[in-house]
Amino acid sequence: MLKDEIRKKEEDEAAKAHEHLMKSSDKNDEENDHEKLVEKALDEKVENEGISENSTDSEEKVEDLKAEKDEKPNDDLNGSTVEIVQPADLKPKHLGFTRTLLLAMFAAMIGTGAQFGYALGVMNAPSELIKNYTQQIYLKRYNSTISEYKQDILYSTAISVVALGGVLGGLLATPLSDRFGRKTGLLLNNIPAVIGSVLMVLSKFIGSFEAFIVGRILIGFAAGFGTNVGPIYINEIAPIRVRGSFGACFQLFVAMAVLLAQVLGLDILLGREHLWHYLFAVPIIFSILQCTLLVFTHETPKFLLQRKRRRAAERALKWFRCETNSEVVQAEIHEMEADFNNLQTNSTKIAIRDLFTKPLLRKCILISAMTHVAQHFTGCYVIFFFGDILLFHAHLRMDYASYAMLSCGITYLAVAISLVFILDKVGRRSLFLYGLIGMAAATCVIGVTILKSRNIPLFHMIFLEIFAMMANVGFCAMGPGAIPWMLSTEMFFQSERAYASAVAIIVNWLSMFFIIMTFIPLFYAVGALLFLFYAAMSCMFWLLAFLVIPETRRKTPENVQILVAKGTVYKSKHQQ
């Protein structure tokens, strides 16, 4: 009796399961006619194999056949193969960071962002040693001493000529990378970097300050070239969802290189009389690392597609995405080809004069140029180059100034790291505005502390000035240091971008050259009032930025230019 009850119970459960299966089949039949044919073929196969619906074994066979139907193509009534196409997710498995993408990013940034950051921070710590070196050369050549003012002028000249090389390198970056490729351009960029480093190291042995200046020009060329090609390479290999974070990595490498230069320049390491010239050999290490790592990377898929090398583009994309599914790779390649063909079909050829003759483009280029001018006329990079002089005027001993400047380098790096995670969340416009107003307050404090320290040489004033300098470089890293380069690309269409970037490069590097060359004469003339002038300039640029700078986050160039044309970028509804 017990066995009969168990068998009856099992038969009832099997019948219910079959009924549920049939109901699901009927529901699917109503939604999809093709699914009806599949279920009918499945039922016929069940009957042909003589499966009883009243046995538990038969239920397992039905489920097996159901699984077989999902895995294999089915036969229709005419004997042809009918493939059931399930909704496929053709998105790559790795939409963000992969080990190969990180390798390529590191390879690109170590020879571009790091070169620029090291050139930015290396001159501060050994400043007194470099000035003494110029004194020795002048004494040997002319048998007389050089004044402190002339020493500072020669020192500021050695710093500022980097900007002249940067202008030339930045202007040649786009045509050379378009002709030879992004990866090849990065490799070629190491030639002037290595030659410039060698000249600066040898300048002490041959007693030629001119060789040192030529070396700085070549380093500036490499920095200007790298600040253009490096972000292009990263932008073309990174998935869309992490493109903003990858773009912020350039600022991160700049900050790390600034801190490295400050650490190596300490008197306990290379900041000594007989070792300081070896500080300028470090860029050679960056170049060796970049050349070694780039051997294992690929050219960008977009550039390969432009050169009609589709198979090479597929291999490169597979490598960057760590993707083995060819369908996923093909889908992204098709998307790139569609964008490229659409660009060729719909883009309008423009000349550089159109940037200034067409009202909308003129307005956009003026906005972009204003952000690059604001980057330097707010006095941020003055701290990196002349921070020791500022602290000396606040009555801090010169041998302690290099240690105090470490706090600025650490702050710059910390903010650059956070920028990688907040850039796509907060937005470009907001970060730029926060940075400007913060720099205005910090610069004002720097000026006041220098003024008060003349009459009241209190020790706590030095700490207040160091804190203000830390705040200044931190706010600079948050906004004005990184955002202008992003706006220069995100505000313009592809056909306009090359000319817009050229204008941005010229304005940025010439602004740096002007500020560095005029700082020493102006500081000797007006003293701390110069920083109050920088604070006033920061406030003026904040007001202009609030009125005219659009939010470019998650917006196409078309949408951005529409906002600029309407002149309503300051309204909150346009900042989402």
Coordinates of N, CA, C and O in Angstrom, one line a residue, residues 237-401:
I237 N 42.4 54.0 -26.6 CA 42.4 52.6 -26.2 C 41.5 52.3 -25.0 O 41.1 51.1 -24.7
A238 N 41.0 53.3 -24.3 CA 40.2 53.1 -23.1 C 38.7 53.0 -23.5 O 38.2 53.7 -24.4
P239 N 38.0 52.1 -22.8 CA 36.5 52.0 -22.9 C 35.9 53.3 -22.5 O 36.5 54.1 -21.7
I240 N 34.7 53.6 -23.0 CA 34.1 54.9 -22.8 C 33.8 55.1 -21.3 O 34.0 56.2 -20.8
R241 N 33.4 54.1 -20.5 CA 33.0 54.3 -19.2 C 34.2 54.7 -18.2 O 33.9 55.3 -17.2
V242 N 35.4 54.4 -18.6 CA 36.6 54.8 -17.8 C 37.5 55.8 -18.5 O 38.6 56.0 -18.0
R243 N 37.0 56.4 -19.6 CA 37.8 57.3 -20.3 C 38.2 58.6 -19.5 O 39.3 59.1 -19.6
G244 N 37.2 59.0 -18.8 CA 37.5 60.2 -17.9 C 38.6 59.9 -16.9 O 39.5 60.7 -16.6
S245 N 38.4 58.8 -16.2 CA 39.4 58.4 -15.2 C 40.8 58.2 -15.8 O 41.8 58.5 -15.2
F246 N 40.8 57.6 -17.0 CA 42.1 57.4 -17.6 C 42.7 58.7 -18.0 O 44.0 58.9 -18.0
G247 N 41.9 59.7 -18.4 CA 42.4 61.0 -18.7 C 43.0 61.7 -17.5 O 44.0 62.4 -17.6
A248 N 42.4 61.4 -16.3 CA 42.9 62.0 -15.1 C 44.2 61.4 -14.7 O 44.9 61.9 -13.8
C249 N 44.5 60.2 -15.2 CA 45.8 59.5 -14.9 C 47.0 60.3 -15.3 O 48.1 60.2 -14.8
F250 N 46.8 61.2 -16.4 CA 47.9 62.0 -16.8 C 48.3 63.0 -15.7 O 49.5 63.1 -15.3
Q251 N 47.3 63.6 -15.0 CA 47.6 64.5 -13.9 C 48.2 63.7 -12.8 O 49.0 64.2 -12.0
L252 N 47.8 62.5 -12.6 CA 48.3 61.6 -11.5 C 49.8 61.4 -11.7 O 50.6 61.5 -10.8
F253 N 50.2 61.1 -12.9 CA 51.6 60.8 -13.2 C 52.4 62.1 -13.1 O 53.6 62.1 -12.7
V254 N 51.8 63.2 -13.4 CA 52.5 64.5 -13.3 C 52.8 64.8 -11.8 O 53.9 65.1 -11.4
A255 N 51.8 64.5 -10.9 CA 52.0 64.7 -9.5 C 53.0 63.7 -8.9 O 53.8 64.2 -8.0
M256 N 53.0 62.5 -9.3 CA 54.0 61.5 -8.8 C 55.4 61.9 -9.2 O 56.3 61.8 -8.4
A257 N 55.6 62.4 -10.4 CA 56.9 62.8 -10.9 C 57.3 64.1 -10.1 O 58.5 64.2 -9.8
V258 N 56.4 65.0 -9.9 CA 56.8 66.2 -9.1 C 57.3 65.8 -7.7 O 58.3 66.3 -7.2
L259 N 56.6 64.9 -7.1 CA 57.0 64.5 -5.7 C 58.3 63.7 -5.8 O 59.2 63.9 -4.9
L260 N 58.5 62.9 -6.8 CA 59.8 62.2 -7.0 C 61.0 63.1 -7.1 O 62.0 63.0 -6.5
A261 N 60.8 64.2 -7.9 CA 61.8 65.2 -8.1 C 62.1 65.9 -6.8 O 63.3 66.2 -6.5
Q262 N 61.1 66.2 -6.0 CA 61.4 66.9 -4.7 C 62.1 66.0 -3.8 O 63.0 66.4 -3.0
V263 N 61.7 64.7 -3.8 CA 62.4 63.7 -2.8 C 63.9 63.5 -3.2 O 64.8 63.6 -2.4
L264 N 64.1 63.3 -4.5 CA 65.5 63.1 -5.0 C 66.3 64.3 -4.8 O 67.6 64.2 -4.7
G265 N 65.7 65.5 -4.8 CA 66.5 66.8 -4.6 C 66.8 67.1 -3.2 O 67.5 68.1 -3.0
L266 N 66.4 66.3 -2.2 CA 66.8 66.5 -0.9 C 68.3 66.4 -0.7 O 69.0 65.7 -1.4
D267 N 68.9 67.1 0.3 CA 70.3 67.1 0.5 C 70.9 65.8 1.0 O 72.1 65.5 1.0
I268 N 70.0 64.9 1.4 CA 70.4 63.6 1.9 C 70.5 62.6 0.7 O 71.0 61.5 0.9
L269 N 70.0 63.0 -0.5 CA 70.0 62.2 -1.6 C 70.9 62.8 -2.7 O 72.1 62.8 -2.6
L270 N 70.3 63.4 -3.7 CA 71.1 64.0 -4.8 C 71.2 65.5 -4.8 O 71.9 66.1 -5.6
G271 N 70.6 66.1 -3.8 CA 70.7 67.6 -3.7 C 72.0 68.0 -3.0 O 72.0 68.8 -2.0
R272 N 73.1 67.6 -3.5 CA 74.4 67.9 -2.9 C 75.3 68.6 -4.0 O 75.0 68.5 -5.2
E273 N 76.4 69.2 -3.6 CA 77.2 69.9 -4.5 C 77.8 69.1 -5.6 O 77.9 69.5 -6.8
H274 N 78.2 67.8 -5.3 CA 78.8 67.0 -6.3 C 77.8 66.0 -6.9 O 78.3 65.1 -7.7
L275 N 76.5 66.1 -6.6 CA 75.6 65.1 -7.2 C 74.4 65.7 -7.8 O 73.6 65.0 -8.5
W276 N 74.2 67.0 -7.7 CA 72.9 67.6 -8.1 C 72.7 67.5 -9.6 O 71.5 67.4 -10.1
H277 N 73.7 67.4 -10.4 CA 73.5 67.3 -11.9 C 73.0 66.0 -12.3 O 72.4 65.8 -13.4
Y278 N 73.1 65.0 -11.5 CA 72.6 63.6 -11.8 C 71.1 63.6 -11.6 O 70.4 62.7 -12.1
L279 N 70.5 64.6 -11.0 CA 69.0 64.7 -10.9 C 68.4 64.8 -12.3 O 67.3 64.3 -12.6
F280 N 69.2 65.4 -13.3 CA 68.6 65.5 -14.6 C 68.8 64.3 -15.5 O 68.5 64.4 -16.7
A281 N 69.4 63.3 -14.9 CA 69.5 62.0 -15.7 C 68.3 61.1 -15.5 O 68.1 60.1 -16.2
V282 N 67.4 61.4 -14.5 CA 66.3 60.6 -14.3 C 65.3 60.4 -15.5 O 64.8 59.3 -15.7
P283 N 65.1 61.5 -16.3 CA 64.2 61.3 -17.5 C 64.7 60.2 -18.4 O 63.9 59.6 -19.2
I284 N 66.0 59.9 -18.4 CA 66.6 58.8 -19.2 C 66.0 57.5 -18.7 O 65.6 56.6 -19.6
I285 N 65.8 57.3 -17.4 CA 65.2 56.1 -16.9 C 63.7 56.0 -17.3 O 63.2 54.9 -17.7
F286 N 63.0 57.2 -17.3 CA 61.6 57.2 -17.8 C 61.6 56.7 -19.3 O 60.7 55.9 -19.7
S287 N 62.5 57.2 -20.1 CA 62.5 56.8 -21.5 C 62.8 55.4 -21.7 O 62.2 54.7 -22.5
I288 N 63.7 54.8 -20.9 CA 64.0 53.4 -21.1 C 62.8 52.5 -20.7 O 62.5 51.6 -21.3
L289 N 62.2 52.9 -19.6 CA 61.0 52.2 -19.2 C 59.9 52.2 -20.2 O 59.3 51.2 -20.5
Q290 N 59.7 53.4 -20.8 CA 58.6 53.5 -21.8 C 58.9 52.7 -23.0 O 58.0 52.0 -23.5
C291 N 60.1 52.8 -23.5 CA 60.5 52.0 -24.7 C 60.4 50.5 -24.5 O 59.9 49.8 -25.4
T292 N 60.8 50.1 -23.3 CA 60.7 48.7 -23.0 C 59.3 48.2 -22.9 O 58.9 47.1 -23.5
L293 N 58.4 49.0 -22.3 CA 57.0 48.5 -22.1 C 56.2 48.7 -23.4 O 55.3 47.8 -23.6
L294 N 56.5 49.7 -24.2 CA 55.8 49.9 -25.4 C 56.0 48.7 -26.4 O 55.2 48.5 -27.3
V295 N 57.1 48.0 -26.3 CA 57.4 46.9 -27.1 C 56.3 45.8 -27.0 O 55.9 45.1 -27.9
F296 N 55.7 45.7 -25.8 CA 54.7 44.7 -25.5 C 53.3 45.1 -25.7 O 52.4 44.4 -25.6
T297 N 53.1 46.4 -26.1 CA 51.8 46.9 -26.3 C 51.5 47.0 -27.8 O 52.3 46.6 -28.7
H298 N 50.3 47.5 -28.2 CA 49.8 47.6 -29.5 C 49.6 49.0 -29.9 O 49.4 49.9 -29.0
E299 N 49.5 49.3 -31.2 CA 49.0 50.5 -31.7 C 47.5 50.6 -31.4 O 46.8 49.6 -31.2
T300 N 47.0 51.8 -31.3 CA 45.6 52.0 -31.0 C 44.7 51.4 -32.2 O 45.0 51.6 -33.3
P301 N 43.6 50.7 -31.8 CA 42.7 50.2 -32.9 C 42.2 51.3 -33.8 O 42.0 51.0 -35.0
K302 N 41.9 52.4 -33.3 CA 41.3 53.5 -34.2 C 42.3 53.9 -35.2 O 41.9 54.1 -36.4
F303 N 43.6 54.1 -34.8 CA 44.6 54.5 -35.8 C 44.8 53.3 -36.9 O 44.9 53.6 -38.1
L304 N 44.8 52.1 -36.4 CA 44.9 51.0 -37.4 C 43.7 50.9 -38.4 O 43.9 50.6 -39.5
L305 N 42.5 51.2 -37.9 CA 41.4 51.2 -38.8 C 41.5 52.4 -39.8 O 41.1 52.2 -41.0
Q306 N 42.0 53.5 -39.4 CA 42.2 54.6 -40.3 C 43.2 54.2 -41.4 O 43.2 54.8 -42.5
R307 N 44.1 53.3 -41.1 CA 45.1 52.9 -42.0 C 44.7 51.6 -42.8 O 45.5 51.0 -43.4
K308 N 43.4 51.3 -42.7 CA 42.8 50.1 -43.3 C 43.4 48.8 -42.9 O 43.5 47.8 -43.7
R309 N 43.9 48.7 -41.7 CA 44.5 47.5 -41.2 C 43.5 46.9 -40.2 O 43.7 46.9 -39.0
R310 N 42.5 46.2 -40.7 CA 41.4 45.8 -39.8 C 41.8 44.6 -38.9 O 41.5 44.6 -37.8
R311 N 42.5 43.7 -39.5 CA 43.0 42.5 -38.7 C 43.9 42.9 -37.6 O 43.8 42.4 -36.4
A312 N 44.8 43.8 -37.8 CA 45.7 44.3 -36.8 C 44.9 45.1 -35.7 O 45.2 45.0 -34.5
A313 N 43.8 45.8 -36.1 CA 42.9 46.5 -35.2 C 42.2 45.5 -34.3 O 42.1 45.7 -33.1
E314 N 41.8 44.4 -34.9 CA 41.1 43.3 -34.1 C 42.0 42.7 -33.1 O 41.6 42.5 -31.9
R315 N 43.2 42.4 -33.5 CA 44.2 41.8 -32.6 C 44.5 42.8 -31.4 O 44.6 42.4 -30.3
A316 N 44.7 44.1 -31.8 CA 45.0 45.1 -30.8 C 43.8 45.2 -29.8 O 44.0 45.3 -28.5
L317 N 42.6 45.2 -30.3 CA 41.4 45.4 -29.4 C 41.3 44.2 -28.5 O 41.0 44.3 -27.3
K318 N 41.5 43.0 -29.0 CA 41.5 41.8 -28.2 C 42.5 41.9 -27.0 O 42.2 41.5 -25.9
W319 N 43.7 42.4 -27.4 CA 44.7 42.5 -26.4 C 44.4 43.5 -25.3 O 44.5 43.3 -24.1
F320 N 43.9 44.7 -25.7 CA 43.6 45.7 -24.7 C 42.4 45.3 -23.8 O 42.4 45.6 -22.6
R321 N 41.4 44.6 -24.4 CA 40.2 44.3 -23.6 C 40.3 42.9 -22.9 O 39.4 42.6 -22.1
C322 N 41.4 42.2 -23.2 CA 41.5 40.8 -22.6 C 40.3 40.0 -23.0 O 39.7 39.2 -22.2
E323 N 39.8 40.1 -24.2 CA 38.6 39.5 -24.7 C 38.9 38.4 -25.7 O 39.6 38.6 -26.6
T324 N 38.3 37.3 -25.4 CA 38.4 36.1 -26.3 C 37.2 35.9 -27.2 O 37.3 35.2 -28.2
N325 N 36.1 36.6 -26.9 CA 34.9 36.4 -27.8 C 35.0 37.3 -29.0 O 35.1 38.5 -28.9
S326 N 35.2 36.7 -30.2 CA 35.4 37.4 -31.4 C 34.2 38.3 -31.7 O 34.3 39.3 -32.4
E327 N 33.0 37.8 -31.4 CA 31.8 38.6 -31.7 C 31.8 39.9 -31.0 O 31.4 40.9 -31.5
V328 N 32.2 39.9 -29.7 CA 32.3 41.2 -29.0 C 33.3 42.1 -29.6 O 33.0 43.3 -29.8
V329 N 34.5 41.6 -30.0 CA 35.5 42.4 -30.7 C 35.0 43.0 -32.0 O 35.1 44.1 -32.3
Q330 N 34.3 42.1 -32.8 CA 33.8 42.5 -34.0 C 32.7 43.6 -33.9 O 32.7 44.6 -34.6
A331 N 31.9 43.5 -32.8 CA 30.9 44.6 -32.6 C 31.5 45.9 -32.3 O 31.1 46.9 -32.8
E332 N 32.6 45.9 -31.5 CA 33.2 47.2 -31.2 C 34.0 47.7 -32.4 O 34.0 48.9 -32.6
I333 N 34.6 46.8 -33.2 CA 35.2 47.3 -34.4 C 34.2 47.9 -35.4 O 34.5 48.9 -36.0
H334 N 33.1 47.3 -35.5 CA 32.0 47.8 -36.4 C 31.6 49.2 -35.9 O 31.4 50.1 -36.7
E335 N 31.5 49.4 -34.6 CA 31.1 50.7 -34.0 C 32.2 51.7 -34.3 O 31.9 52.9 -34.7
M336 N 33.5 51.3 -34.2 CA 34.6 52.3 -34.5 C 34.5 52.6 -36.0 O 34.7 53.8 -36.4
E337 N 34.3 51.6 -36.9 CA 34.2 51.9 -38.3 C 33.1 52.8 -38.7 O 33.2 53.7 -39.5
A338 N 31.9 52.6 -38.0 CA 30.8 53.4 -38.2 C 31.0 54.9 -37.8 O 30.7 55.8 -38.6
D339 N 31.7 55.0 -36.7 CA 32.0 56.4 -36.2 C 33.0 57.1 -37.2 O 32.9 58.2 -37.5
F340 N 34.0 56.3 -37.7 CA 35.0 56.8 -38.6 C 34.3 57.2 -39.9 O 34.6 58.3 -40.5
N341 N 33.5 56.3 -40.5 CA 32.8 56.6 -41.7 C 31.9 57.8 -41.6 O 31.7 58.6 -42.5
N342 N 31.2 57.8 -40.5 CA 30.2 58.9 -40.2 C 31.0 60.3 -40.2 O 30.5 61.3 -40.7
L343 N 32.2 60.2 -39.5 CA 33.0 61.4 -39.4 C 33.5 61.9 -40.8 O 33.4 63.0 -41.1
Q344 N 33.9 60.9 -41.7 CA 34.3 61.3 -43.0 C 33.2 61.8 -43.9 O 33.4 62.7 -44.7
T345 N 32.0 61.2 -43.6 CA 30.8 61.6 -44.5 C 30.3 63.0 -44.1 O 30.0 63.8 -44.9
N346 N 30.1 63.2 -42.7 CA 29.4 64.3 -42.3 C 30.3 65.5 -41.9 O 29.8 66.6 -41.7
S347 N 31.6 65.2 -41.7 CA 32.4 66.3 -41.2 C 32.6 67.4 -42.3 O 32.8 67.0 -43.4
T348 N 32.7 68.6 -41.8 CA 33.0 69.7 -42.7 C 34.4 70.2 -42.6 O 34.8 70.4 -41.4
K349 N 35.1 70.2 -43.6 CA 36.5 70.7 -43.6 C 36.5 72.2 -43.2 O 35.9 73.0 -43.8
I350 N 37.4 72.5 -42.2 CA 37.5 73.8 -41.8 C 39.0 74.2 -41.8 O 39.9 73.4 -41.8
A351 N 39.2 75.5 -41.9 CA 40.6 76.0 -41.8 C 40.7 76.7 -40.5 O 39.8 77.0 -39.8
I352 N 42.0 77.0 -40.1 CA 42.2 77.6 -38.8 C 41.6 78.9 -38.7 O 41.2 79.4 -37.6
R353 N 41.5 79.6 -39.8 CA 40.8 81.0 -39.7 C 39.4 80.9 -39.3 O 38.8 81.9 -38.8
D354 N 38.7 79.7 -39.6 CA 37.3 79.5 -39.2 C 37.1 79.6 -37.7 O 36.0 80.0 -37.3
L355 N 38.2 79.3 -37.0 CA 38.0 79.3 -35.5 C 37.8 80.8 -35.0 O 37.3 81.0 -33.9
F356 N 38.2 81.7 -35.9 CA 38.1 83.1 -35.4 C 37.1 83.9 -36.3 O 36.7 85.0 -35.9
T357 N 36.7 83.4 -37.4 CA 35.7 84.1 -38.2 C 34.3 83.7 -38.0 O 33.4 84.5 -38.1
K358 N 34.1 82.4 -37.6 CA 32.7 81.9 -37.3 C 32.4 82.3 -35.8 O 33.2 81.9 -34.9
P359 N 31.3 82.9 -35.5 CA 31.1 83.4 -34.2 C 31.1 82.3 -33.1 O 31.6 82.5 -32.0
L360 N 30.4 81.2 -33.4 CA 30.3 80.1 -32.4 C 31.7 79.5 -32.1 O 32.1 79.3 -30.9
L361 N 32.4 79.2 -33.1 CA 33.7 78.6 -32.9 C 34.7 79.6 -32.3 O 35.5 79.3 -31.4
R362 N 34.5 80.9 -32.6 CA 35.4 81.9 -32.0 C 35.1 82.0 -30.5 O 36.0 82.1 -29.6
K363 N 33.8 81.9 -30.1 CA 33.4 81.9 -28.7 C 34.0 80.7 -28.0 O 34.5 80.8 -26.9
C364 N 33.9 79.5 -28.6 CA 34.4 78.3 -28.0 C 36.0 78.4 -27.8 O 36.5 78.0 -26.8
I365 N 36.7 78.9 -28.8 CA 38.1 78.9 -28.7 C 38.6 79.9 -27.7 O 39.6 79.8 -27.0
L366 N 37.8 81.0 -27.6 CA 38.2 82.0 -26.5 C 37.9 81.5 -25.1 O 38.7 81.7 -24.2
I367 N 36.9 80.7 -25.0 CA 36.6 80.0 -23.7 C 37.8 79.1 -23.4 O 38.3 79.0 -22.2
S368 N 38.2 78.2 -24.3 CA 39.3 77.3 -24.1 C 40.6 78.0 -23.8 O 41.3 77.7 -22.9
A369 N 40.9 79.1 -24.5 CA 42.1 79.9 -24.3 C 42.1 80.5 -22.9 O 43.1 80.6 -22.2
M370 N 40.9 81.0 -22.5 CA 40.8 81.6 -21.2 C 41.1 80.6 -20.1 O 41.8 81.0 -19.1
T371 N 40.7 79.4 -20.2 CA 41.0 78.4 -19.1 C 42.5 78.1 -19.1 O 43.1 77.9 -18.0
H372 N 43.2 78.1 -20.2 CA 44.7 77.9 -20.2 C 45.4 79.1 -19.7 O 46.5 78.9 -19.0
V373 N 45.0 80.3 -19.9 CA 45.6 81.4 -19.3 C 45.4 81.4 -17.8 O 46.3 81.7 -17.0
A374 N 44.2 81.0 -17.4 CA 43.9 81.0 -15.9 C 44.8 80.0 -15.2 O 45.1 80.1 -14.0
Q375 N 45.2 78.9 -15.9 CA 46.0 77.9 -15.3 C 47.3 78.5 -14.8 O 47.9 78.0 -13.8
H376 N 47.9 79.5 -15.5 CA 49.2 80.1 -15.1 C 49.1 81.4 -14.4 O 49.9 81.7 -13.5
F377 N 48.1 82.3 -14.8 CA 48.0 83.6 -14.2 C 47.4 83.6 -12.8 O 47.3 84.7 -12.3
T378 N 47.1 82.5 -12.3 CA 46.7 82.4 -10.9 C 47.8 82.0 -10.0 O 47.6 81.9 -8.8
G379 N 49.0 81.8 -10.5 CA 50.2 81.7 -9.7 C 50.5 80.3 -9.2 O 51.3 80.1 -8.3
C380 N 49.9 79.3 -9.7 CA 50.0 77.9 -9.2 C 51.5 77.4 -9.5 O 52.2 77.0 -8.5
Y381 N 51.9 77.4 -10.7 CA 53.2 76.8 -11.0 C 54.4 77.7 -10.5 O 55.5 77.2 -10.5
V382 N 54.1 78.9 -10.1 CA 55.1 79.7 -9.5 C 55.6 79.1 -8.2 O 56.8 79.1 -7.9
I383 N 54.7 78.4 -7.5 CA 55.1 77.8 -6.3 C 56.0 76.6 -6.5 O 57.0 76.4 -5.8
F384 N 55.8 75.8 -7.6 CA 56.7 74.7 -7.9 C 58.1 75.2 -8.3 O 59.1 74.5 -7.9
F385 N 58.2 76.3 -9.0 CA 59.4 76.7 -9.5 C 60.2 77.6 -8.5 O 61.4 77.6 -8.5
F386 N 59.4 78.4 -7.7 CA 60.1 79.4 -6.9 C 59.7 79.3 -5.4 O 59.7 80.2 -4.7
G387 N 59.2 78.1 -5.0 CA 58.7 77.9 -3.6 C 59.8 78.2 -2.6 O 59.5 78.7 -1.5
D388 N 61.1 77.8 -2.9 CA 62.2 78.0 -2.0 C 62.4 79.5 -1.7 O 62.7 79.9 -0.6
I389 N 62.3 80.3 -2.8 CA 62.5 81.8 -2.6 C 61.4 82.4 -1.8 O 61.6 83.2 -0.9
L390 N 60.2 81.9 -1.9 CA 59.0 82.4 -1.1 C 59.2 82.1 0.3 O 59.0 82.9 1.2
L391 N 59.7 80.9 0.6 CA 59.9 80.5 2.0 C 61.1 81.2 2.6 O 61.1 81.5 3.8
F392 N 62.1 81.5 1.8 CA 63.2 82.2 2.3 C 62.8 83.6 2.7 O 63.3 84.2 3.7
H393 N 61.9 84.2 1.9 CA 61.4 85.6 2.3 C 60.5 85.5 3.5 O 60.3 86.6 4.1
A394 N 60.1 84.4 3.9 CA 59.3 84.2 5.1 C 60.2 83.8 6.3 O 59.7 83.3 7.3
H395 N 61.5 84.0 6.0 CA 62.6 83.7 7.1 C 62.7 82.2 7.4 O 62.9 81.9 8.6
L396 N 62.5 81.4 6.4 CA 62.8 80.0 6.6 C 64.2 79.7 6.0 O 64.4 80.1 4.9
R397 N 65.0 79.0 6.7 CA 66.3 78.7 6.2 C 66.2 77.9 4.9 O 65.4 77.0 4.7
M398 N 67.1 78.2 4.0 CA 67.1 77.6 2.6 C 67.2 76.1 2.7 O 66.6 75.4 1.9
D399 N 68.0 75.6 3.6 CA 68.2 74.1 3.6 C 67.0 73.4 4.2 O 66.9 72.2 4.0
Y400 N 66.1 74.1 4.8 CA 64.8 73.5 5.2 C 63.7 73.7 4.2 O 62.7 73.0 4.3
A401 N 63.9 74.6 3.2 CA 62.8 74.9 2.3 C 62.5 73.7 1.4 O 61.3 73.4 1.1

